[in-house]
mmCIF file of C-alpha atoms in Angstrom:
data_model
loop_
_atom_site.group_PDB
_atom_site.id
_atom_site.type_symbol
_atom_site.label_atom_id
_atom_site.label_comp_id
_atom_site.label_asym_id
_atom_site.label_seq_id
_atom_site.Cartn_x
_atom_site.Cartn_y
_atom_site.Cartn_z
ATOM 1 C CA LYS A 1 119.094 105.305 80.344
ATOM 2 C CA GLN A 2 116.442 106.880 81.345
ATOM 3 C CA GLU A 3 116.235 110.128 82.652
ATOM 4 C CA VAL A 4 114.044 112.752 83.100
ATOM 5 C CA THR A 5 114.745 116.643 83.927
ATOM 6 C CA GLN A 6 112.439 119.637 85.485
ATOM 7 C CA ILE A 7 113.548 122.977 84.539
ATOM 8 C CA PRO A 8 113.440 125.260 86.906
ATOM 9 C CA ALA A 9 113.907 123.706 90.099
ATOM 10 C CA ALA A 10 112.371 127.169 91.431
ATOM 11 C CA LEU A 11 110.039 129.641 90.452
ATOM 12 C CA SER A 12 108.596 132.466 92.566
ATOM 13 C CA VAL A 13 104.738 134.099 90.590
ATOM 14 C CA PRO A 14 102.637 136.970 91.417
ATOM 15 C CA GLU A 15 99.222 135.112 91.988
ATOM 16 C CA GLY A 16 96.417 135.451 89.244
ATOM 17 C CA GLU A 17 100.153 134.346 86.750
ATOM 18 C CA ASN A 18 99.244 131.016 84.089
ATOM 19 C CA LEU A 19 102.253 129.594 84.057
ATOM 20 C CA VAL A 20 103.798 126.413 82.942
ATOM 21 C CA LEU A 21 105.869 123.722 83.777
ATOM 22 C CA ASN A 22 108.510 121.141 82.326
ATOM 23 C CA CYS A 23 109.362 118.398 82.479
ATOM 24 C CA SER A 24 111.445 116.455 78.960
ATOM 25 C CA PHE A 25 113.230 112.192 79.205
ATOM 26 C CA THR A 26 115.804 110.989 77.313
ATOM 27 C CA ASP A 27 114.245 107.726 75.605
ATOM 28 C CA SER A 28 110.677 108.147 73.849
ATOM 29 C CA ALA A 29 110.239 104.517 74.882
ATOM 30 C CA ILE A 30 107.334 104.694 77.442
ATOM 31 C CA TYR A 31 104.621 103.808 78.860
ATOM 32 C CA ASN A 32 102.399 106.231 80.512
ATOM 33 C CA LEU A 33 103.594 109.650 82.273
ATOM 34 C CA GLN A 34 102.951 111.212 85.106
ATOM 35 C CA TRP A 35 102.465 114.647 87.250
ATOM 36 C CA PHE A 36 102.502 114.773 91.571
ATOM 37 C CA ARG A 37 102.486 117.569 93.788
ATOM 38 C CA GLN A 38 103.862 117.543 96.323
ATOM 39 C CA ASP A 39 103.734 119.037 100.056
ATOM 40 C CA PRO A 40 106.066 120.244 102.636
ATOM 41 C CA GLY A 41 106.370 116.556 104.580
ATOM 42 C CA LYS A 42 103.326 114.633 102.923
ATOM 43 C CA GLY A 43 104.023 112.334 100.390
ATOM 44 C CA LEU A 44 103.041 112.615 96.761
ATOM 45 C CA THR A 45 99.532 113.183 94.981
ATOM 46 C CA SER A 46 98.482 111.981 91.354
ATOM 47 C CA LEU A 47 98.025 114.853 89.252
ATOM 48 C CA LEU A 48 97.665 113.720 86.177
ATOM 49 C CA LEU A 49 98.141 110.532 84.300
ATOM 50 C CA ILE A 50 99.324 110.700 80.794
ATOM 51 C CA GLN A 51 98.865 107.397 78.316
ATOM 52 C CA SER A 52 101.791 107.506 75.801
ATOM 53 C CA SER A 53 99.064 107.783 73.086
ATOM 54 C CA GLN A 54 97.148 110.395 74.421
ATOM 55 C CA ARG A 55 98.319 114.538 73.788
ATOM 56 C CA GLU A 56 97.080 115.960 77.027
ATOM 57 C CA GLN A 57 94.977 115.823 79.789
ATOM 58 C CA THR A 58 92.880 118.144 81.710
ATOM 59 C CA SER A 59 91.910 118.342 85.035
ATOM 60 C CA GLY A 60 89.566 121.691 86.546
ATOM 61 C CA ARG A 61 92.228 124.919 86.529
ATOM 62 C CA LEU A 62 95.305 121.946 85.149
ATOM 63 C CA ASN A 63 96.405 120.783 81.477
ATOM 64 C CA ALA A 64 99.026 118.259 81.205
ATOM 65 C CA SER A 65 100.611 117.361 77.542
ATOM 66 C CA LEU A 66 102.881 115.326 76.485
ATOM 67 C CA ASP A 67 105.372 114.933 72.858
ATOM 68 C CA LYS A 68 106.314 111.717 73.042
ATOM 69 C CA SER A 69 108.194 111.841 69.954
ATOM 70 C CA SER A 70 110.490 115.516 71.134
ATOM 71 C CA GLY A 71 110.569 114.187 74.883
ATOM 72 C CA ARG A 72 109.003 116.500 76.669
ATOM 73 C CA SER A 73 105.281 117.763 78.790
ATOM 74 C CA THR A 74 104.609 120.605 80.042
ATOM 75 C CA LEU A 75 101.541 121.097 82.540
ATOM 76 C CA TYR A 76 100.015 124.154 82.407
ATOM 77 C CA ILE A 77 98.847 126.097 85.240
ATOM 78 C CA ALA A 78 95.747 129.122 84.871
ATOM 79 C CA ALA A 79 95.210 132.055 87.537
ATOM 80 C CA SER A 80 97.842 130.584 90.082
ATOM 81 C CA GLN A 81 96.829 130.452 93.365
ATOM 82 C CA PRO A 82 98.989 130.093 96.903
ATOM 83 C CA GLY A 83 97.743 127.231 97.876
ATOM 84 C CA ASP A 84 98.914 126.378 94.364
ATOM 85 C CA SER A 85 102.632 126.322 95.744
ATOM 86 C CA ALA A 86 104.444 122.899 96.261
ATOM 87 C CA THR A 87 106.486 120.910 94.733
ATOM 88 C CA TYR A 88 105.467 119.652 91.134
ATOM 89 C CA LEU A 89 107.405 116.386 90.070
ATOM 90 C CA CYS A 90 106.630 114.412 86.841
ATOM 91 C CA ALA A 91 107.767 110.714 86.410
ATOM 92 C CA VAL A 92 107.721 108.337 83.878
ATOM 93 C CA ARG A 93 107.356 105.118 83.223
ATOM 94 C CA GLN A 94 108.854 102.247 81.185
ATOM 95 C CA VAL A 95 108.759 100.226 78.171
ATOM 96 C CA ASP A 96 110.219 97.087 79.790
ATOM 97 C CA SER A 97 109.003 94.318 82.480
ATOM 98 C CA SER A 98 109.232 96.091 85.705
ATOM 99 C CA TYR A 99 107.121 99.080 84.125
ATOM 100 C CA LYS A 100 109.548 101.669 86.215
ATOM 101 C CA LEU A 101 108.331 104.825 87.299
ATOM 102 C CA ILE A 102 112.040 107.352 86.789
ATOM 103 C CA PHE A 103 110.806 110.502 88.703
ATOM 104 C CA GLY A 104 112.715 114.074 87.695
ATOM 105 C CA SER A 105 113.981 116.010 90.765
ATOM 106 C CA GLY A 106 111.131 118.757 90.939
ATOM 107 C CA THR A 107 110.048 122.162 90.317
ATOM 108 C CA ARG A 108 109.404 124.202 93.716
ATOM 109 C CA LEU A 109 106.112 126.764 92.582
ATOM 110 C CA LEU A 110 105.608 129.710 95.106
ATOM 111 C CA VAL A 111 102.808 131.963 93.894
ATOM 112 C CA ARG A 112 103.260 135.047 96.009
ATOM 113 C CA PRO A 113 99.849 136.882 97.303
ATOM 114 C CA GLU B 1 88.102 107.028 102.920
ATOM 115 C CA ALA B 2 90.819 105.746 99.800
ATOM 116 C CA GLN B 3 94.016 106.246 101.609
ATOM 117 C CA VAL B 4 97.547 104.541 102.283
ATOM 118 C CA THR B 5 98.955 104.596 105.701
ATOM 119 C CA GLN B 6 102.019 104.180 106.530
ATOM 120 C CA ASN B 7 103.134 103.535 109.882
ATOM 121 C CA PRO B 8 105.399 105.000 112.194
ATOM 122 C CA ARG B 9 105.460 109.569 110.144
ATOM 123 C CA TYR B 10 108.826 109.797 112.957
ATOM 124 C CA LEU B 11 111.371 107.298 113.647
ATOM 125 C CA ILE B 12 114.937 106.986 114.694
ATOM 126 C CA THR B 13 116.921 104.805 115.798
ATOM 127 C CA VAL B 14 121.032 103.118 116.372
ATOM 128 C CA THR B 15 122.729 101.184 113.967
ATOM 129 C CA GLY B 16 121.930 97.566 113.870
ATOM 130 C CA LYS B 17 118.611 97.522 115.241
ATOM 131 C CA LYS B 18 116.606 95.972 113.144
ATOM 132 C CA LEU B 19 113.225 97.803 112.527
ATOM 133 C CA THR B 20 109.522 97.313 110.281
ATOM 134 C CA VAL B 21 108.488 100.373 108.422
ATOM 135 C CA THR B 22 104.354 99.788 107.916
ATOM 136 C CA CYS B 23 102.319 100.597 105.027
ATOM 137 C CA SER B 24 98.747 99.424 104.530
ATOM 138 C CA GLN B 25 96.145 99.611 102.186
ATOM 139 C CA ASN B 26 92.543 99.844 101.374
ATOM 140 C CA MET B 27 91.825 100.254 97.965
ATOM 141 C CA ASN B 28 92.150 96.708 97.294
ATOM 142 C CA HIS B 29 95.249 97.634 94.771
ATOM 143 C CA GLU B 30 97.290 95.385 93.290
ATOM 144 C CA TYR B 31 100.830 96.675 92.602
ATOM 145 C CA MET B 32 102.814 98.456 95.663
ATOM 146 C CA SER B 33 105.751 99.361 96.264
ATOM 147 C CA TRP B 34 108.841 102.024 98.336
ATOM 148 C CA TYR B 35 110.515 104.711 97.559
ATOM 149 C CA ARG B 36 113.980 106.584 99.316
ATOM 150 C CA GLN B 37 112.878 110.451 98.740
ATOM 151 C CA ASP B 38 117.388 112.126 99.606
ATOM 152 C CA PRO B 39 118.120 115.457 98.757
ATOM 153 C CA GLY B 40 119.282 115.753 95.246
ATOM 154 C CA LEU B 41 119.136 112.407 94.077
ATOM 155 C CA GLY B 42 115.057 111.941 93.911
ATOM 156 C CA LEU B 43 112.866 109.217 94.427
ATOM 157 C CA ARG B 44 114.249 105.969 93.473
ATOM 158 C CA GLN B 45 112.336 102.899 94.106
ATOM 159 C CA ILE B 46 113.634 99.836 96.484
ATOM 160 C CA TYR B 47 111.120 96.869 96.545
ATOM 161 C CA TYR B 48 107.751 97.080 94.631
ATOM 162 C CA SER B 49 104.810 93.571 94.569
ATOM 163 C CA MET B 50 102.617 93.214 91.735
ATOM 164 C CA ASN B 51 100.627 91.206 93.674
ATOM 165 C CA VAL B 52 100.183 88.570 97.330
ATOM 166 C CA GLU B 53 103.162 86.568 96.887
ATOM 167 C CA VAL B 54 105.530 88.853 94.366
ATOM 168 C CA THR B 55 108.057 90.771 94.955
ATOM 169 C CA ASP B 56 110.954 92.548 93.031
ATOM 170 C CA LYS B 57 113.519 94.716 93.614
ATOM 171 C CA GLY B 58 113.999 98.550 92.798
ATOM 172 C CA ASP B 59 116.886 100.604 92.051
ATOM 173 C CA VAL B 60 118.299 100.352 95.520
ATOM 174 C CA PRO B 61 117.477 97.828 97.399
ATOM 175 C CA GLU B 62 120.129 95.955 99.599
ATOM 176 C CA GLY B 63 119.950 96.333 102.876
ATOM 177 C CA TYR B 64 116.113 95.948 102.738
ATOM 178 C CA LYS B 65 113.333 93.315 103.415
ATOM 179 C CA VAL B 66 109.820 93.230 101.954
ATOM 180 C CA SER B 67 107.364 90.886 102.289
ATOM 181 C CA ARG B 68 103.376 90.697 100.755
ATOM 182 C CA LYS B 69 101.449 88.140 102.835
ATOM 183 C CA GLU B 70 98.084 90.196 102.335
ATOM 184 C CA LYS B 71 97.100 92.394 99.492
ATOM 185 C CA ARG B 72 97.005 95.325 101.701
ATOM 186 C CA ASN B 73 99.837 95.836 103.258
ATOM 187 C CA PHE B 74 103.198 95.844 102.393
ATOM 188 C CA PRO B 75 105.525 96.332 105.560
ATOM 189 C CA LEU B 76 109.657 97.459 105.100
ATOM 190 C CA ILE B 77 112.278 95.571 106.862
ATOM 191 C CA LEU B 78 115.315 96.888 107.580
ATOM 192 C CA GLU B 79 117.078 94.338 109.978
ATOM 193 C CA SER B 80 120.093 95.974 110.138
ATOM 194 C CA PRO B 81 120.144 99.545 109.405
ATOM 195 C CA SER B 82 123.129 101.924 108.706
ATOM 196 C CA PRO B 83 123.381 106.001 108.780
ATOM 197 C CA ASN B 84 123.518 105.880 105.057
ATOM 198 C CA GLN B 85 119.636 104.409 105.541
ATOM 199 C CA THR B 86 118.904 107.841 106.917
ATOM 200 C CA SER B 87 115.716 109.032 104.673
ATOM 201 C CA LEU B 88 112.071 110.260 104.441
ATOM 202 C CA TYR B 89 109.900 106.402 103.069
ATOM 203 C CA PHE B 90 107.415 105.933 101.104
ATOM 204 C CA CYS B 91 105.100 103.705 100.718
ATOM 205 C CA ALA B 92 102.973 103.976 97.540
ATOM 206 C CA SER B 93 100.314 101.638 95.478
ATOM 207 C CA SER B 94 97.778 101.638 91.980
ATOM 208 C CA LYS B 95 95.301 99.283 90.902
ATOM 209 C CA THR B 96 97.218 97.843 87.960
ATOM 210 C CA LEU B 97 100.910 98.096 87.535
ATOM 211 C CA ARG B 98 101.089 100.113 84.608
ATOM 212 C CA ASP B 99 98.194 102.261 83.244
ATOM 213 C CA SER B 100 96.580 103.694 86.827
ATOM 214 C CA PRO B 101 97.978 106.316 89.034
ATOM 215 C CA LEU B 102 100.149 105.996 91.763
ATOM 216 C CA HIS B 103 98.700 106.590 95.762
ATOM 217 C CA PHE B 104 101.273 107.684 97.931
ATOM 218 C CA GLY B 105 101.422 107.259 101.744
ATOM 219 C CA ASN B 106 102.498 110.374 103.946
ATOM 220 C CA GLY B 107 105.294 109.225 104.952
ATOM 221 C CA THR B 108 107.746 108.110 107.260
ATOM 222 C CA ARG B 109 111.386 110.088 107.929
ATOM 223 C CA LEU B 110 113.471 108.173 109.747
ATOM 224 C CA THR B 111 117.014 108.469 111.829
ATOM 225 C CA VAL B 112 119.202 105.950 111.901
ATOM 226 C CA THR B 113 122.061 107.157 114.303
#
């Protein structure tokens, strides 16, 4: 059974710092992996989607990498800003008939001014 | 504006009183899904639909019904709500089942007393 883990559960950093959020999964047979951002009281916003054949994806100050064989993904945020404060979730898409998304429990990020 | 719209945002009801949470997307997406989010349990899929008149159970379908009579709408029905269905519910859609990022609504916070 696929399990997705995100460590740490919470992170507090000063503004301007570069940071890395971690996501690990137990079954490397995935179709793709997505990173989401969730603001309090809001839905999830898709940040980056990495297909299983890709190594990384970039969008602005965000860079996500995928190492399928080791079951790991990282989300790198450059020059963090207070507006980046949110919960970040990763989710892997199963390779089966349902292509279900399995979510991690998230990392709650606080960027201090 | 491309979006997934859920209504209502907040709902308080009593045990056994049937309710419907509506979900509509304006992006002509084929795939739609319902999730519930609970502290400590993360996001869990309730039902999903790969296209009109095609629905299937997710991980926690008990006590819920869905229908997909039109491509844009995917209502979630609780025929006889119980307190253990108190949760934050999200509707989501994507262009295709496997390759596209998932777009989420802003959520419906349901309390069943």
